Amino acid sequence: MPTTLFLATIESERLRYVPLHESVDVLDLYEYHRSGEMDTVMRPLGETPHATPKETMDELTEVRDAWESGERATYAMRSNADDEFVGVAELWLEWDKRKTSFGIWVREPCWGRGYSAERAGTMLYVAFELLDLELVSVGHEPENERSKRAIEKYVDAYGGQYDGILRNWLPPGDSGGPRDLRTYTISQTQWRENATDEELATIRVTR
């Protein structure tokens, strides 16, 4: 697996993306969960904040193992201006299909700054330019209007499409039953036709 391609520090106009397991201390990450702000972030994802530091440590161990095996790249997003921890961006790889799925969460104090769209443009560059994949997929639960608006905006901007609803695709959440997923895709061809030179010029990669 070409895991060395994950070992880049990536920068966009306002954000820097670095491996989560190498850049965030266990107790610091746990403090975000313990503070209460993560409840609003995790609930739409069907998850709950960590109850103990051990849960956070186990997650970072899983993230590191997935990174090293080439199954998933999990980046901490930090502000270029002041190094503020903004959230997490993920690529879930399916190498045999030349495809990746996006994942993201942003800390509530950082909402409304347009970070989701900036992260999407950067991770599309990683997927198509650095990893030479053919397809990016992204999804949200049908009831999550905030994610719907954010995703539809950048999917339209890059010429992607809405594909449909995958029934019972996600594991049980707070409701107790399996959850649906509303899905979209962007192809490498669509991205290359719609990504602007001005946007690409803001992305920098350091190996």
PDB file of C-alpha atoms in Angstrom:
ATOM      1  CA  MET A   1       0.000   0.000   0.000  1.00  0.00           C
ATOM      2  CA  PRO A   2       1.309   3.501  -0.856  1.00  0.00           C
ATOM      3  CA  THR A   3       1.104   4.734   2.729  1.00  0.00           C
ATOM      4  CA  THR A   4       4.119   7.024   2.317  1.00  0.00           C
ATOM      5  CA  LEU A   5       1.828   9.340   0.361  1.00  0.00           C
ATOM      6  CA  PHE A   6      -0.002   9.986   3.616  1.00  0.00           C
ATOM      7  CA  LEU A   7       3.129  11.337   5.246  1.00  0.00           C
ATOM      8  CA  ALA A   8       2.765  14.818   3.819  1.00  0.00           C
ATOM      9  CA  THR A   9       1.940  17.982   5.690  1.00  0.00           C
ATOM     10  CA  ILE A  10      -0.665  19.725   3.581  1.00  0.00           C
ATOM     11  CA  GLU A  11      -1.626  23.380   3.727  1.00  0.00           C
ATOM     12  CA  SER A  12      -4.504  25.276   2.175  1.00  0.00           C
ATOM     13  CA  GLU A  13      -5.276  28.981   2.366  1.00  0.00           C
ATOM     14  CA  ARG A  14      -6.200  28.954   6.083  1.00  0.00           C
ATOM     15  CA  LEU A  15      -5.612  25.401   7.310  1.00  0.00           C
ATOM     16  CA  ARG A  16      -2.781  22.955   7.887  1.00  0.00           C
ATOM     17  CA  TYR A  17      -3.437  19.186   7.823  1.00  0.00           C
ATOM     18  CA  VAL A  18      -1.157  16.887   9.830  1.00  0.00           C
ATOM     19  CA  PRO A  19      -1.517  13.254  10.988  1.00  0.00           C
ATOM     20  CA  LEU A  20      -3.895  13.244  13.953  1.00  0.00           C
ATOM     21  CA  HIS A  21      -2.028  10.552  15.877  1.00  0.00           C
ATOM     22  CA  GLU A  22       1.248  12.494  15.631  1.00  0.00           C
ATOM     23  CA  SER A  23      -0.053  15.981  16.345  1.00  0.00           C
ATOM     24  CA  VAL A  24      -2.707  15.809  19.081  1.00  0.00           C
ATOM     25  CA  ASP A  25      -2.005  14.810  22.675  1.00  0.00           C
ATOM     26  CA  VAL A  26      -4.367  12.198  24.147  1.00  0.00           C
ATOM     27  CA  LEU A  27      -5.352  14.338  27.118  1.00  0.00           C
ATOM     28  CA  ASP A  28      -5.762  17.484  25.013  1.00  0.00           C
ATOM     29  CA  LEU A  29      -8.133  15.664  22.655  1.00  0.00           C
ATOM     30  CA  TYR A  30      -9.984  14.159  25.592  1.00  0.00           C
ATOM     31  CA  GLU A  31     -10.483  17.646  27.053  1.00  0.00           C
ATOM     32  CA  TYR A  32     -12.398  18.665  23.923  1.00  0.00           C
ATOM     33  CA  HIS A  33     -14.688  15.681  24.457  1.00  0.00           C
ATOM     34  CA  ARG A  34     -15.062  16.376  28.171  1.00  0.00           C
ATOM     35  CA  SER A  35     -15.777  20.090  27.714  1.00  0.00           C
ATOM     36  CA  GLY A  36     -19.296  19.491  26.376  1.00  0.00           C
ATOM     37  CA  GLU A  37     -18.757  21.147  22.995  1.00  0.00           C
ATOM     38  CA  MET A  38     -18.277  17.768  21.296  1.00  0.00           C
ATOM     39  CA  ASP A  39     -21.797  16.641  22.152  1.00  0.00           C
ATOM     40  CA  THR A  40     -23.202  18.930  19.448  1.00  0.00           C
ATOM     41  CA  VAL A  41     -20.527  17.761  17.025  1.00  0.00           C
ATOM     42  CA  MET A  42     -20.876  14.017  17.634  1.00  0.00           C
ATOM     43  CA  ARG A  43     -24.650  13.672  17.891  1.00  0.00           C
ATOM     44  CA  PRO A  44     -25.311  14.232  14.132  1.00  0.00           C
ATOM     45  CA  LEU A  45     -22.641  11.592  13.431  1.00  0.00           C
ATOM     46  CA  GLY A  46     -24.423   9.014  15.587  1.00  0.00           C
ATOM     47  CA  GLU A  47     -21.555   9.058  18.085  1.00  0.00           C
ATOM     48  CA  THR A  48     -21.050  10.230  21.663  1.00  0.00           C
ATOM     49  CA  PRO A  49     -18.119  12.120  23.222  1.00  0.00           C
ATOM     50  CA  HIS A  50     -15.458  10.045  24.933  1.00  0.00           C
ATOM     51  CA  ALA A  51     -16.235   9.288  28.564  1.00  0.00           C
ATOM     52  CA  THR A  52     -12.653   8.468  29.593  1.00  0.00           C
ATOM     53  CA  PRO A  53      -9.091   9.224  28.421  1.00  0.00           C
ATOM     54  CA  LYS A  54      -8.776   5.502  27.607  1.00  0.00           C
ATOM     55  CA  GLU A  55     -11.432   5.886  24.894  1.00  0.00           C
ATOM     56  CA  THR A  56      -9.445   8.727  23.357  1.00  0.00           C
ATOM     57  CA  MET A  57      -6.192   6.754  23.547  1.00  0.00           C
ATOM     58  CA  ASP A  58      -7.859   3.744  21.900  1.00  0.00           C
ATOM     59  CA  GLU A  59      -9.165   5.946  19.095  1.00  0.00           C
ATOM     60  CA  LEU A  60      -5.737   7.435  18.414  1.00  0.00           C
ATOM     61  CA  THR A  61      -4.224   3.947  18.392  1.00  0.00           C
ATOM     62  CA  GLU A  62      -6.832   2.832  15.853  1.00  0.00           C
ATOM     63  CA  VAL A  63      -6.157   5.942  13.755  1.00  0.00           C
ATOM     64  CA  ARG A  64      -2.405   5.236  13.777  1.00  0.00           C
ATOM     65  CA  ASP A  65      -2.896   1.575  12.809  1.00  0.00           C
ATOM     66  CA  ALA A  66      -5.263   2.489   9.965  1.00  0.00           C
ATOM     67  CA  TRP A  67      -2.784   5.101   8.724  1.00  0.00           C
ATOM     68  CA  GLU A  68       0.091   2.629   8.725  1.00  0.00           C
ATOM     69  CA  SER A  69      -1.953  -0.050   6.943  1.00  0.00           C
ATOM     70  CA  GLY A  70      -3.149   2.382   4.271  1.00  0.00           C
ATOM     71  CA  GLU A  71      -6.820   1.914   5.131  1.00  0.00           C
ATOM     72  CA  ARG A  72      -7.547   5.418   6.387  1.00  0.00           C
ATOM     73  CA  ALA A  73      -5.790   8.772   6.542  1.00  0.00           C
ATOM     74  CA  THR A  74      -6.933  10.891   9.493  1.00  0.00           C
ATOM     75  CA  TYR A  75      -5.678  14.465   9.620  1.00  0.00           C
ATOM     76  CA  ALA A  76      -5.915  17.051  12.369  1.00  0.00           C
ATOM     77  CA  MET A  77      -6.899  20.404  10.893  1.00  0.00           C
ATOM     78  CA  ARG A  78      -5.145  23.411  12.433  1.00  0.00           C
ATOM     79  CA  SER A  79      -5.388  27.108  11.716  1.00  0.00           C
ATOM     80  CA  ASN A  80      -2.401  28.541   9.871  1.00  0.00           C
ATOM     81  CA  ALA A  81      -2.889  31.800  11.747  1.00  0.00           C
ATOM     82  CA  ASP A  82      -2.674  30.626  15.368  1.00  0.00           C
ATOM     83  CA  ASP A  83      -2.373  26.799  15.327  1.00  0.00           C
ATOM     84  CA  GLU A  84      -5.905  26.433  16.739  1.00  0.00           C
ATOM     85  CA  PHE A  85      -7.197  22.842  16.563  1.00  0.00           C
ATOM     86  CA  VAL A  86     -10.168  23.064  14.172  1.00  0.00           C
ATOM     87  CA  GLY A  87     -11.232  19.440  13.783  1.00  0.00           C
ATOM     88  CA  VAL A  88     -10.541  16.254  11.848  1.00  0.00           C
ATOM     89  CA  ALA A  89     -10.552  15.349   8.151  1.00  0.00           C
ATOM     90  CA  GLU A  90     -10.471  11.728   6.971  1.00  0.00           C
ATOM     91  CA  LEU A  91      -9.976   9.715   3.812  1.00  0.00           C
ATOM     92  CA  TRP A  92     -11.339   6.151   3.943  1.00  0.00           C
ATOM     93  CA  LEU A  93      -9.518   4.273   1.191  1.00  0.00           C
ATOM     94  CA  GLU A  94     -10.835   1.529  -1.097  1.00  0.00           C
ATOM     95  CA  TRP A  95      -7.751   0.918  -3.199  1.00  0.00           C
ATOM     96  CA  ASP A  96      -9.263  -1.911  -5.240  1.00  0.00           C
ATOM     97  CA  LYS A  97     -12.023   0.452  -6.402  1.00  0.00           C
ATOM     98  CA  ARG A  98      -9.665   3.469  -6.760  1.00  0.00           C
ATOM     99  CA  LYS A  99     -12.054   5.278  -4.490  1.00  0.00           C
ATOM    100  CA  THR A 100     -12.098   7.146  -1.173  1.00  0.00           C
ATOM    101  CA  SER A 101     -14.833   8.382   1.128  1.00  0.00           C
ATOM    102  CA  PHE A 102     -14.617  11.656   3.027  1.00  0.00           C
ATOM    103  CA  GLY A 103     -15.173  12.137   6.728  1.00  0.00           C
ATOM    104  CA  ILE A 104     -15.029  15.338   8.752  1.00  0.00           C
ATOM    105  CA  TRP A 105     -15.900  16.919  12.064  1.00  0.00           C
ATOM    106  CA  VAL A 106     -15.304  20.527  13.034  1.00  0.00           C
ATOM    107  CA  ARG A 107     -15.280  21.886  16.578  1.00  0.00           C
ATOM    108  CA  GLU A 108     -18.415  23.924  17.255  1.00  0.00           C
ATOM    109  CA  PRO A 109     -16.516  27.193  17.963  1.00  0.00           C
ATOM    110  CA  CYS A 110     -15.116  26.923  14.423  1.00  0.00           C
ATOM    111  CA  TRP A 111     -18.477  26.523  12.654  1.00  0.00           C
ATOM    112  CA  GLY A 112     -19.521  29.108  10.103  1.00  0.00           C
ATOM    113  CA  ARG A 113     -16.019  29.895   8.835  1.00  0.00           C
ATOM    114  CA  GLY A 114     -16.215  27.907   5.584  1.00  0.00           C
ATOM    115  CA  TYR A 115     -13.673  25.334   6.749  1.00  0.00           C
ATOM    116  CA  SER A 116     -15.681  22.366   5.411  1.00  0.00           C
ATOM    117  CA  ALA A 117     -15.504  23.623   1.832  1.00  0.00           C
ATOM    118  CA  GLU A 118     -11.807  24.530   2.124  1.00  0.00           C
ATOM    119  CA  ARG A 119     -11.049  21.075   3.517  1.00  0.00           C
ATOM    120  CA  ALA A 120     -13.054  19.449   0.717  1.00  0.00           C
ATOM    121  CA  GLY A 121     -11.045  21.240  -1.959  1.00  0.00           C
ATOM    122  CA  THR A 122      -7.799  20.198  -0.300  1.00  0.00           C
ATOM    123  CA  MET A 123      -8.760  16.557   0.204  1.00  0.00           C
ATOM    124  CA  LEU A 124      -9.992  16.338  -3.404  1.00  0.00           C
ATOM    125  CA  TYR A 125      -6.503  17.457  -4.449  1.00  0.00           C
ATOM    126  CA  VAL A 126      -4.984  14.745  -2.238  1.00  0.00           C
ATOM    127  CA  ALA A 127      -7.324  12.078  -3.617  1.00  0.00           C
ATOM    128  CA  PHE A 128      -6.987  12.915  -7.286  1.00  0.00           C
ATOM    129  CA  GLU A 129      -3.584  14.582  -7.700  1.00  0.00           C
ATOM    130  CA  LEU A 130      -1.483  12.799  -5.061  1.00  0.00           C
ATOM    131  CA  LEU A 131      -3.176   9.396  -4.845  1.00  0.00           C
ATOM    132  CA  ASP A 132      -4.525   9.276  -8.434  1.00  0.00           C
ATOM    133  CA  LEU A 133      -7.867   7.844  -7.358  1.00  0.00           C
ATOM    134  CA  GLU A 134     -10.861   7.904  -9.666  1.00  0.00           C
ATOM    135  CA  LEU A 135     -13.765   8.656  -7.344  1.00  0.00           C
ATOM    136  CA  VAL A 136     -14.561  10.458  -4.098  1.00  0.00           C
ATOM    137  CA  SER A 137     -17.779   9.742  -2.243  1.00  0.00           C
ATOM    138  CA  VAL A 138     -19.322  11.681   0.607  1.00  0.00           C
ATOM    139  CA  GLY A 139     -22.554  11.318   2.518  1.00  0.00           C
ATOM    140  CA  HIS A 140     -24.730  12.504   5.366  1.00  0.00           C
ATOM    141  CA  GLU A 141     -27.786  11.349   7.242  1.00  0.00           C
ATOM    142  CA  PRO A 142     -30.940  12.657   5.511  1.00  0.00           C
ATOM    143  CA  GLU A 143     -31.963  14.677   8.580  1.00  0.00           C
ATOM    144  CA  ASN A 144     -28.624  16.495   8.900  1.00  0.00           C
ATOM    145  CA  GLU A 145     -29.449  19.764   7.143  1.00  0.00           C
ATOM    146  CA  ARG A 146     -26.161  21.456   8.071  1.00  0.00           C
ATOM    147  CA  SER A 147     -24.115  18.705   6.398  1.00  0.00           C
ATOM    148  CA  LYS A 148     -26.508  18.615   3.457  1.00  0.00           C
ATOM    149  CA  ARG A 149     -26.011  22.303   2.703  1.00  0.00           C
ATOM    150  CA  ALA A 150     -22.234  22.130   3.075  1.00  0.00           C
ATOM    151  CA  ILE A 151     -21.843  18.995   0.953  1.00  0.00           C
ATOM    152  CA  GLU A 152     -24.202  20.055  -1.831  1.00  0.00           C
ATOM    153  CA  LYS A 153     -22.376  23.368  -2.161  1.00  0.00           C
ATOM    154  CA  TYR A 154     -18.964  21.861  -2.862  1.00  0.00           C
ATOM    155  CA  VAL A 155     -20.284  18.848  -4.807  1.00  0.00           C
ATOM    156  CA  ASP A 156     -21.999  21.283  -7.190  1.00  0.00           C
ATOM    157  CA  ALA A 157     -18.882  23.464  -7.364  1.00  0.00           C
ATOM    158  CA  TYR A 158     -16.769  20.517  -8.542  1.00  0.00           C
ATOM    159  CA  GLY A 159     -19.335  19.100 -10.972  1.00  0.00           C
ATOM    160  CA  GLY A 160     -20.250  16.096  -8.837  1.00  0.00           C
ATOM    161  CA  GLN A 161     -23.630  14.488  -8.415  1.00  0.00           C
ATOM    162  CA  TYR A 162     -26.193  13.208  -5.957  1.00  0.00           C
ATOM    163  CA  ASP A 163     -26.398   9.412  -6.215  1.00  0.00           C
ATOM    164  CA  GLY A 164     -29.200   8.401  -3.854  1.00  0.00           C
ATOM    165  CA  ILE A 165     -29.959   7.055  -0.386  1.00  0.00           C
ATOM    166  CA  LEU A 166     -28.336   3.895   0.972  1.00  0.00           C
ATOM    167  CA  ARG A 167     -30.871   2.353   3.324  1.00  0.00           C
ATOM    168  CA  ASN A 168     -29.674   1.077   6.724  1.00  0.00           C
ATOM    169  CA  TRP A 169     -26.094   1.804   5.674  1.00  0.00           C
ATOM    170  CA  LEU A 170     -24.833   3.211   8.969  1.00  0.00           C
ATOM    171  CA  PRO A 171     -24.687   1.395  12.320  1.00  0.00           C
ATOM    172  CA  PRO A 172     -27.228   2.240  15.035  1.00  0.00           C
ATOM    173  CA  GLY A 173     -27.031   5.693  16.596  1.00  0.00           C
ATOM    174  CA  ASP A 174     -28.964   7.369  19.389  1.00  0.00           C
ATOM    175  CA  SER A 175     -32.254   6.251  17.835  1.00  0.00           C
ATOM    176  CA  GLY A 176     -31.263   2.626  18.385  1.00  0.00           C
ATOM    177  CA  GLY A 177     -31.659   1.418  14.805  1.00  0.00           C
ATOM    178  CA  PRO A 178     -29.537   1.431  11.630  1.00  0.00           C
ATOM    179  CA  ARG A 179     -29.362   4.722   9.786  1.00  0.00           C
ATOM    180  CA  ASP A 180     -29.675   5.787   6.161  1.00  0.00           C
ATOM    181  CA  LEU A 181     -26.963   7.625   4.230  1.00  0.00           C
ATOM    182  CA  ARG A 182     -27.563  10.209   1.512  1.00  0.00           C
ATOM    183  CA  THR A 183     -24.648   9.882  -0.927  1.00  0.00           C
ATOM    184  CA  TYR A 184     -22.815  11.990  -3.518  1.00  0.00           C
ATOM    185  CA  THR A 185     -19.766  11.408  -5.719  1.00  0.00           C
ATOM    186  CA  ILE A 186     -17.163  13.481  -7.534  1.00  0.00           C
ATOM    187  CA  SER A 187     -14.984  11.885 -10.225  1.00  0.00           C
ATOM    188  CA  GLN A 188     -11.414  12.836 -11.047  1.00  0.00           C
ATOM    189  CA  THR A 189     -12.588  14.054 -14.457  1.00  0.00           C
ATOM    190  CA  GLN A 190     -15.270  16.273 -12.908  1.00  0.00           C
ATOM    191  CA  TRP A 191     -12.752  17.703 -10.449  1.00  0.00           C
ATOM    192  CA  ARG A 192     -10.154  18.476 -13.115  1.00  0.00           C
ATOM    193  CA  GLU A 193     -12.792  20.259 -15.201  1.00  0.00           C
ATOM    194  CA  ASN A 194     -13.947  22.456 -12.318  1.00  0.00           C
ATOM    195  CA  ALA A 195     -11.028  23.056  -9.910  1.00  0.00           C
ATOM    196  CA  THR A 196      -9.622  26.527 -10.528  1.00  0.00           C
ATOM    197  CA  ASP A 197      -5.962  27.451 -10.901  1.00  0.00           C
ATOM    198  CA  GLU A 198      -6.391  30.071  -8.165  1.00  0.00           C
ATOM    199  CA  GLU A 199      -7.638  27.455  -5.701  1.00  0.00           C
ATOM    200  CA  LEU A 200      -4.953  24.897  -6.565  1.00  0.00           C
ATOM    201  CA  ALA A 201      -2.273  27.533  -6.101  1.00  0.00           C
ATOM    202  CA  THR A 202      -3.205  27.823  -2.403  1.00  0.00           C
ATOM    203  CA  ILE A 203      -2.476  24.131  -1.701  1.00  0.00           C
ATOM    204  CA  ARG A 204       1.041  23.256  -0.584  1.00  0.00           C
ATOM    205  CA  VAL A 205       2.447  19.794   0.187  1.00  0.00           C
ATOM    206  CA  THR A 206       5.567  19.056   2.261  1.00  0.00           C
ATOM    207  CA  ARG A 207       6.817  15.461   2.325  1.00  0.00           C
TER     208      ARG A 207
END
